[in-house]
Amino acid sequence: MKAPAILTAAVALCAASAQAQDKIESDRPDFVESSKVVGKGRFQFEAGLLVERERNAGTRERTLSTPTLLRFGIADTLELRVETDGRMNRHSTEEGRRTTAAGYGDTALGLSWHVLDGGEGRPSMAVLVSAEFDSGSRAFRGDGVRPALRVVGEWELSKEMTLGVMPGIGVERDEGGRYRYGMLGVALEKEFGQRWSGFAEVALPHIARSRHGGTEASFDIGAAYLLSKDVQLDAMLSRGLNSRTPDVAFTVGLSIRR
């Protein structure tokens, strides 16, 4: 092969690699967040429809929500995040009596800081800090400001497979006052070609003593499809692992980067 041909092939390979690395990194639809940020001057919109069903002690409940996340890149390694459960509807049936509540969920503000690039056995890491405000409708409003801290680590097990781990701690309020709770998510993601990817995870978004609602746990599986390097479709099915978690949840969503 002549030198110009070799040079052309090398440039094409580098361009293809850069394009692959530049694909959208969405936090949807799994619980474990991405360790990447959107980049300075970029904006990313992530939204979906979530349906949760729960049956417990003669009570049936179905909740529909529209979780939405807005991500603004304020530096190469730092992004501002605005997150909400969006429009919500809850249908409950107890002893033959049906009630419905409708409104909007609370809003959370946060920052994500990409602190370490992955490579040579070390994980790609990010630190996320957030605070959720009692800004929603009465039926879905929390009590006061509830801060949270999460740390994300992602290890590349191979070119196609990534392991993500996200421990965290948060503060909530209930009738007994303020209390701290833990959170943990472990996700295994695999790419199937250039557009498809799938994942399986165990999510524990609320680890607390029984007097504070106990521990919630679920097993989730899902997939994502890239329409382009800046647009992603996704879906996830979740199965509750205990009585404190919705029995079944399903979500579909869309992520767009500009």
mmCIF file of C-alpha atoms in Angstrom:
data_model
loop_
_atom_site.group_PDB
_atom_site.id
_atom_site.type_symbol
_atom_site.label_atom_id
_atom_site.label_comp_id
_atom_site.label_asym_id
_atom_site.label_seq_id
_atom_site.Cartn_x
_atom_site.Cartn_y
_atom_site.Cartn_z
ATOM 1 C CA MET A 1 0.000 0.000 0.000
ATOM 2 C CA LYS A 2 1.376 3.415 -0.957
ATOM 3 C CA ALA A 3 1.966 6.169 1.610
ATOM 4 C CA PRO A 4 -1.008 8.362 0.513
ATOM 5 C CA ALA A 5 -3.324 5.360 0.766
ATOM 6 C CA ILE A 6 -1.996 4.529 4.242
ATOM 7 C CA LEU A 7 -2.445 8.142 5.329
ATOM 8 C CA THR A 8 -5.987 8.231 3.960
ATOM 9 C CA ALA A 9 -6.889 5.007 5.767
ATOM 10 C CA ALA A 10 -5.428 6.296 9.040
ATOM 11 C CA VAL A 11 -7.390 9.574 8.791
ATOM 12 C CA ALA A 12 -10.604 7.681 8.048
ATOM 13 C CA LEU A 13 -10.018 5.358 11.003
ATOM 14 C CA CYS A 14 -9.393 8.279 13.366
ATOM 15 C CA ALA A 15 -12.489 10.084 12.096
ATOM 16 C CA ALA A 16 -14.607 6.975 12.606
ATOM 17 C CA SER A 17 -13.224 6.548 16.128
ATOM 18 C CA ALA A 18 -13.915 10.181 16.998
ATOM 19 C CA GLN A 19 -17.450 9.900 15.645
ATOM 20 C CA ALA A 20 -18.083 6.766 17.718
ATOM 21 C CA GLN A 21 -16.803 8.474 20.859
ATOM 22 C CA ASP A 22 -18.919 11.545 20.149
ATOM 23 C CA LYS A 23 -22.247 9.714 20.269
ATOM 24 C CA ILE A 24 -24.870 10.881 22.744
ATOM 25 C CA GLU A 25 -24.464 9.664 26.361
ATOM 26 C CA SER A 26 -27.928 9.608 27.932
ATOM 27 C CA ASP A 27 -28.849 9.074 31.586
ATOM 28 C CA ARG A 28 -32.042 7.373 30.420
ATOM 29 C CA PRO A 29 -33.581 4.954 31.015
ATOM 30 C CA ASP A 30 -31.638 3.116 33.731
ATOM 31 C CA PHE A 31 -31.057 4.194 37.347
ATOM 32 C CA VAL A 32 -27.245 4.354 37.118
ATOM 33 C CA GLU A 33 -26.259 7.721 35.670
ATOM 34 C CA SER A 34 -23.613 8.317 33.007
ATOM 35 C CA SER A 35 -20.121 9.382 34.100
ATOM 36 C CA LYS A 36 -19.908 11.620 31.011
ATOM 37 C CA VAL A 37 -21.131 15.216 30.709
ATOM 38 C CA VAL A 38 -22.549 16.897 27.613
ATOM 39 C CA GLY A 39 -19.616 19.283 27.060
ATOM 40 C CA LYS A 40 -19.255 23.048 27.189
ATOM 41 C CA GLY A 41 -21.962 24.950 25.341
ATOM 42 C CA ARG A 42 -24.073 21.875 24.614
ATOM 43 C CA PHE A 43 -27.640 21.112 25.658
ATOM 44 C CA GLN A 44 -29.310 17.744 26.090
ATOM 45 C CA PHE A 45 -33.017 16.981 26.512
ATOM 46 C CA GLU A 46 -34.121 13.621 27.945
ATOM 47 C CA ALA A 47 -37.783 12.747 28.512
ATOM 48 C CA GLY A 48 -40.103 9.786 28.580
ATOM 49 C CA LEU A 49 -43.344 8.204 29.727
ATOM 50 C CA LEU A 50 -43.206 6.008 32.835
ATOM 51 C CA VAL A 51 -45.985 3.652 33.972
ATOM 52 C CA GLU A 52 -45.792 1.998 37.411
ATOM 53 C CA ARG A 53 -48.199 -0.624 38.779
ATOM 54 C CA GLU A 54 -48.430 -1.837 42.363
ATOM 55 C CA ARG A 55 -50.768 -4.188 44.231
ATOM 56 C CA ASN A 56 -50.484 -4.567 47.990
ATOM 57 C CA ALA A 57 -52.905 -5.655 50.750
ATOM 58 C CA GLY A 58 -56.079 -5.135 48.718
ATOM 59 C CA THR A 59 -54.888 -1.842 47.212
ATOM 60 C CA ARG A 60 -54.073 -1.341 43.550
ATOM 61 C CA GLU A 61 -52.237 1.684 42.264
ATOM 62 C CA ARG A 62 -51.146 2.854 38.832
ATOM 63 C CA THR A 63 -48.995 5.941 38.349
ATOM 64 C CA LEU A 64 -48.179 7.656 35.063
ATOM 65 C CA SER A 65 -45.447 10.274 34.912
ATOM 66 C CA THR A 66 -43.303 12.078 32.353
ATOM 67 C CA PRO A 67 -39.754 12.183 33.813
ATOM 68 C CA THR A 68 -37.689 14.922 32.189
ATOM 69 C CA LEU A 69 -34.019 15.867 32.503
ATOM 70 C CA LEU A 70 -32.380 18.982 31.024
ATOM 71 C CA ARG A 71 -28.573 19.065 30.894
ATOM 72 C CA PHE A 72 -26.564 22.224 30.159
ATOM 73 C CA GLY A 73 -22.790 22.092 29.609
ATOM 74 C CA ILE A 74 -21.202 25.003 31.496
ATOM 75 C CA ALA A 75 -17.638 23.666 31.147
ATOM 76 C CA ASP A 76 -15.879 20.744 29.466
ATOM 77 C CA THR A 77 -16.208 18.673 32.664
ATOM 78 C CA LEU A 78 -19.203 20.316 34.362
ATOM 79 C CA GLU A 79 -22.915 20.396 33.591
ATOM 80 C CA LEU A 80 -26.012 21.944 35.171
ATOM 81 C CA ARG A 81 -29.001 19.633 35.524
ATOM 82 C CA VAL A 82 -32.730 20.335 35.945
ATOM 83 C CA GLU A 83 -34.858 17.259 36.635
ATOM 84 C CA THR A 84 -38.531 16.577 37.349
ATOM 85 C CA ASP A 85 -41.094 13.768 37.249
ATOM 86 C CA GLY A 86 -43.197 16.122 35.128
ATOM 87 C CA ARG A 87 -46.925 15.635 34.712
ATOM 88 C CA MET A 88 -48.253 12.885 36.984
ATOM 89 C CA ASN A 89 -51.489 10.914 37.346
ATOM 90 C CA ARG A 90 -52.131 8.375 40.094
ATOM 91 C CA HIS A 91 -55.114 6.002 40.019
ATOM 92 C CA SER A 92 -55.790 4.070 43.244
ATOM 93 C CA THR A 93 -58.393 1.432 44.071
ATOM 94 C CA GLU A 94 -59.028 0.371 47.663
ATOM 95 C CA GLU A 95 -62.018 -1.688 48.828
ATOM 96 C CA GLY A 96 -63.790 -0.965 45.535
ATOM 97 C CA ARG A 97 -63.364 2.795 45.826
ATOM 98 C CA ARG A 98 -61.341 4.488 43.121
ATOM 99 C CA THR A 99 -59.509 7.796 43.533
ATOM 100 C CA THR A 100 -57.430 9.836 41.109
ATOM 101 C CA ALA A 101 -54.761 12.447 41.770
ATOM 102 C CA ALA A 102 -53.228 14.610 39.047
ATOM 103 C CA GLY A 103 -50.589 17.310 39.033
ATOM 104 C CA TYR A 104 -46.858 17.870 38.693
ATOM 105 C CA GLY A 105 -43.840 16.402 40.443
ATOM 106 C CA ASP A 106 -41.136 18.284 42.314
ATOM 107 C CA THR A 107 -38.127 19.805 40.550
ATOM 108 C CA ALA A 108 -34.469 19.101 41.362
ATOM 109 C CA LEU A 109 -31.421 21.211 40.506
ATOM 110 C CA GLY A 110 -27.975 19.676 40.349
ATOM 111 C CA LEU A 111 -24.430 19.600 39.016
ATOM 112 C CA SER A 112 -22.488 16.744 37.452
ATOM 113 C CA TRP A 113 -18.686 16.920 37.499
ATOM 114 C CA HIS A 114 -16.678 14.519 35.338
ATOM 115 C CA VAL A 115 -13.616 13.990 37.531
ATOM 116 C CA LEU A 116 -11.711 11.180 35.788
ATOM 117 C CA ASP A 117 -11.347 9.733 32.306
ATOM 118 C CA GLY A 118 -11.316 5.972 32.046
ATOM 119 C CA GLY A 119 -8.464 3.876 30.701
ATOM 120 C CA GLU A 120 -5.893 1.190 31.605
ATOM 121 C CA GLY A 121 -8.144 -0.408 34.182
ATOM 122 C CA ARG A 122 -9.282 2.817 35.853
ATOM 123 C CA PRO A 123 -12.956 3.843 35.677
ATOM 124 C CA SER A 124 -14.497 6.922 34.143
ATOM 125 C CA MET A 125 -15.895 8.791 37.143
ATOM 126 C CA ALA A 126 -18.327 11.599 37.958
ATOM 127 C CA VAL A 127 -19.706 13.227 41.094
ATOM 128 C CA LEU A 128 -23.331 14.397 41.072
ATOM 129 C CA VAL A 129 -24.811 16.744 43.667
ATOM 130 C CA SER A 130 -28.477 17.756 43.619
ATOM 131 C CA ALA A 131 -31.284 19.214 45.688
ATOM 132 C CA GLU A 132 -34.982 18.461 45.182
ATOM 133 C CA PHE A 133 -37.426 21.256 46.070
ATOM 134 C CA ASP A 134 -41.040 21.030 47.272
ATOM 135 C CA SER A 135 -42.278 22.713 44.103
ATOM 136 C CA GLY A 136 -44.811 20.220 42.789
ATOM 137 C CA SER A 137 -48.562 19.802 43.161
ATOM 138 C CA ARG A 138 -49.926 18.962 46.620
ATOM 139 C CA ALA A 139 -50.537 15.289 45.860
ATOM 140 C CA PHE A 140 -46.931 14.715 44.762
ATOM 141 C CA ARG A 141 -44.997 17.341 46.699
ATOM 142 C CA GLY A 142 -42.188 16.363 49.047
ATOM 143 C CA ASP A 143 -41.323 18.115 52.291
ATOM 144 C CA GLY A 144 -38.679 20.839 52.107
ATOM 145 C CA VAL A 145 -35.332 20.742 50.319
ATOM 146 C CA ARG A 146 -33.840 17.226 49.962
ATOM 147 C CA PRO A 147 -30.151 17.099 48.970
ATOM 148 C CA ALA A 148 -28.387 14.073 47.484
ATOM 149 C CA LEU A 149 -24.843 13.056 46.539
ATOM 150 C CA ARG A 150 -23.976 10.312 44.046
ATOM 151 C CA VAL A 151 -20.672 8.976 42.691
ATOM 152 C CA VAL A 152 -20.573 7.120 39.361
ATOM 153 C CA GLY A 153 -17.834 4.787 38.163
ATOM 154 C CA GLU A 154 -17.827 3.099 34.742
ATOM 155 C CA TRP A 155 -15.348 0.364 33.802
ATOM 156 C CA GLU A 156 -14.831 -0.774 30.194
ATOM 157 C CA LEU A 157 -14.735 -4.559 30.468
ATOM 158 C CA SER A 158 -14.298 -4.849 26.699
ATOM 159 C CA LYS A 159 -14.954 -2.756 23.593
ATOM 160 C CA GLU A 160 -18.641 -3.693 23.780
ATOM 161 C CA MET A 161 -19.296 -4.094 27.512
ATOM 162 C CA THR A 162 -19.311 -1.566 30.375
ATOM 163 C CA LEU A 163 -19.915 -1.988 34.105
ATOM 164 C CA GLY A 164 -21.426 0.976 35.942
ATOM 165 C CA VAL A 165 -21.659 1.358 39.733
ATOM 166 C CA MET A 166 -23.375 4.264 41.503
ATOM 167 C CA PRO A 167 -23.445 4.552 45.313
ATOM 168 C CA GLY A 168 -24.991 7.600 46.941
ATOM 169 C CA ILE A 169 -26.577 9.201 49.967
ATOM 170 C CA GLY A 170 -29.568 11.505 50.324
ATOM 171 C CA VAL A 171 -31.707 13.315 52.870
ATOM 172 C CA GLU A 172 -35.501 12.985 53.047
ATOM 173 C CA ARG A 173 -38.291 14.022 55.404
ATOM 174 C CA ASP A 174 -41.212 12.072 56.840
ATOM 175 C CA GLU A 175 -43.467 12.339 59.889
ATOM 176 C CA GLY A 176 -40.486 11.639 62.144
ATOM 177 C CA GLY A 177 -38.431 14.468 60.674
ATOM 178 C CA ARG A 178 -35.309 14.427 58.520
ATOM 179 C CA TYR A 179 -33.446 11.180 57.888
ATOM 180 C CA ARG A 180 -30.586 9.961 55.716
ATOM 181 C CA TYR A 181 -30.905 7.126 53.223
ATOM 182 C CA GLY A 182 -28.528 5.307 50.925
ATOM 183 C CA MET A 183 -28.759 4.385 47.270
ATOM 184 C CA LEU A 184 -26.914 1.932 45.036
ATOM 185 C CA GLY A 185 -27.122 0.898 41.414
ATOM 186 C CA VAL A 186 -25.093 -1.666 39.448
ATOM 187 C CA ALA A 187 -25.573 -1.859 35.670
ATOM 188 C CA LEU A 188 -24.011 -3.981 32.936
ATOM 189 C CA GLU A 189 -24.306 -2.530 29.423
ATOM 190 C CA LYS A 190 -23.450 -4.190 26.118
ATOM 191 C CA GLU A 191 -23.337 -2.711 22.626
ATOM 192 C CA PHE A 192 -24.802 -4.677 19.726
ATOM 193 C CA GLY A 193 -23.356 -2.984 16.664
ATOM 194 C CA GLN A 194 -23.130 0.770 16.150
ATOM 195 C CA ARG A 195 -26.761 1.645 16.979
ATOM 196 C CA TRP A 196 -28.153 -0.880 19.456
ATOM 197 C CA SER A 197 -27.232 -1.342 23.107
ATOM 198 C CA GLY A 198 -28.820 -3.234 25.963
ATOM 199 C CA PHE A 199 -28.418 -3.342 29.719
ATOM 200 C CA ALA A 200 -29.400 -5.129 32.904
ATOM 201 C CA GLU A 201 -29.178 -3.588 36.360
ATOM 202 C CA VAL A 202 -30.074 -3.925 40.002
ATOM 203 C CA ALA A 203 -31.312 -0.617 41.449
ATOM 204 C CA LEU A 204 -31.762 0.339 45.102
ATOM 205 C CA PRO A 205 -32.854 3.989 45.004
ATOM 206 C CA HIS A 206 -33.862 4.102 48.677
ATOM 207 C CA ILE A 207 -31.984 2.166 51.385
ATOM 208 C CA ALA A 208 -33.393 3.004 54.805
ATOM 209 C CA ARG A 209 -34.767 1.526 58.028
ATOM 210 C CA SER A 210 -38.330 0.239 58.038
ATOM 211 C CA ARG A 211 -39.595 3.216 60.035
ATOM 212 C CA HIS A 212 -38.477 5.431 57.146
ATOM 213 C CA GLY A 213 -40.107 3.362 54.425
ATOM 214 C CA GLY A 214 -37.531 0.589 54.186
ATOM 215 C CA THR A 215 -35.471 -0.369 51.145
ATOM 216 C CA GLU A 216 -36.741 -0.222 47.583
ATOM 217 C CA ALA A 217 -35.158 -2.597 45.066
ATOM 218 C CA SER A 218 -35.770 -3.570 41.445
ATOM 219 C CA PHE A 219 -34.250 -5.553 38.592
ATOM 220 C CA ASP A 220 -34.290 -3.660 35.302
ATOM 221 C CA ILE A 221 -33.625 -4.594 31.688
ATOM 222 C CA GLY A 222 -33.717 -2.253 28.715
ATOM 223 C CA ALA A 223 -32.358 -1.190 25.361
ATOM 224 C CA ALA A 224 -31.463 1.953 23.442
ATOM 225 C CA TYR A 225 -31.315 2.703 19.718
ATOM 226 C CA LEU A 226 -29.379 5.554 18.110
ATOM 227 C CA LEU A 227 -31.306 7.312 15.357
ATOM 228 C CA SER A 228 -28.187 9.474 14.927
ATOM 229 C CA LYS A 229 -25.184 10.351 17.066
ATOM 230 C CA ASP A 230 -27.354 13.055 18.728
ATOM 231 C CA VAL A 231 -30.747 11.285 19.031
ATOM 232 C CA GLN A 232 -31.574 8.165 21.039
ATOM 233 C CA LEU A 233 -34.723 6.119 21.638
ATOM 234 C CA ASP A 234 -34.953 3.858 24.692
ATOM 235 C CA ALA A 235 -37.178 1.486 26.641
ATOM 236 C CA MET A 236 -36.941 -0.296 29.989
ATOM 237 C CA LEU A 237 -38.917 -2.897 31.939
ATOM 238 C CA SER A 238 -38.526 -2.987 35.729
ATOM 239 C CA ARG A 239 -39.599 -5.674 38.206
ATOM 240 C CA GLY A 240 -39.877 -4.871 41.909
ATOM 241 C CA LEU A 241 -37.898 -7.164 44.220
ATOM 242 C CA ASN A 242 -39.880 -6.466 47.393
ATOM 243 C CA SER A 243 -43.237 -5.153 48.595
ATOM 244 C CA ARG A 244 -41.929 -1.591 48.997
ATOM 245 C CA THR A 245 -41.243 -1.273 45.269
ATOM 246 C CA PRO A 246 -43.786 -1.038 42.413
ATOM 247 C CA ASP A 247 -44.477 -4.538 41.101
ATOM 248 C CA VAL A 248 -43.890 -3.579 37.478
ATOM 249 C CA ALA A 249 -42.726 -0.420 35.728
ATOM 250 C CA PHE A 250 -42.252 0.338 32.045
ATOM 251 C CA THR A 251 -40.799 3.390 30.354
ATOM 252 C CA VAL A 252 -40.088 4.612 26.827
ATOM 253 C CA GLY A 253 -38.202 7.785 26.064
ATOM 254 C CA LEU A 254 -36.246 10.079 23.784
ATOM 255 C CA SER A 255 -32.937 11.908 24.237
ATOM 256 C CA ILE A 256 -31.756 14.746 21.981
ATOM 257 C CA ARG A 257 -28.415 16.571 22.097
ATOM 258 C CA ARG A 258 -27.786 19.969 20.526
#
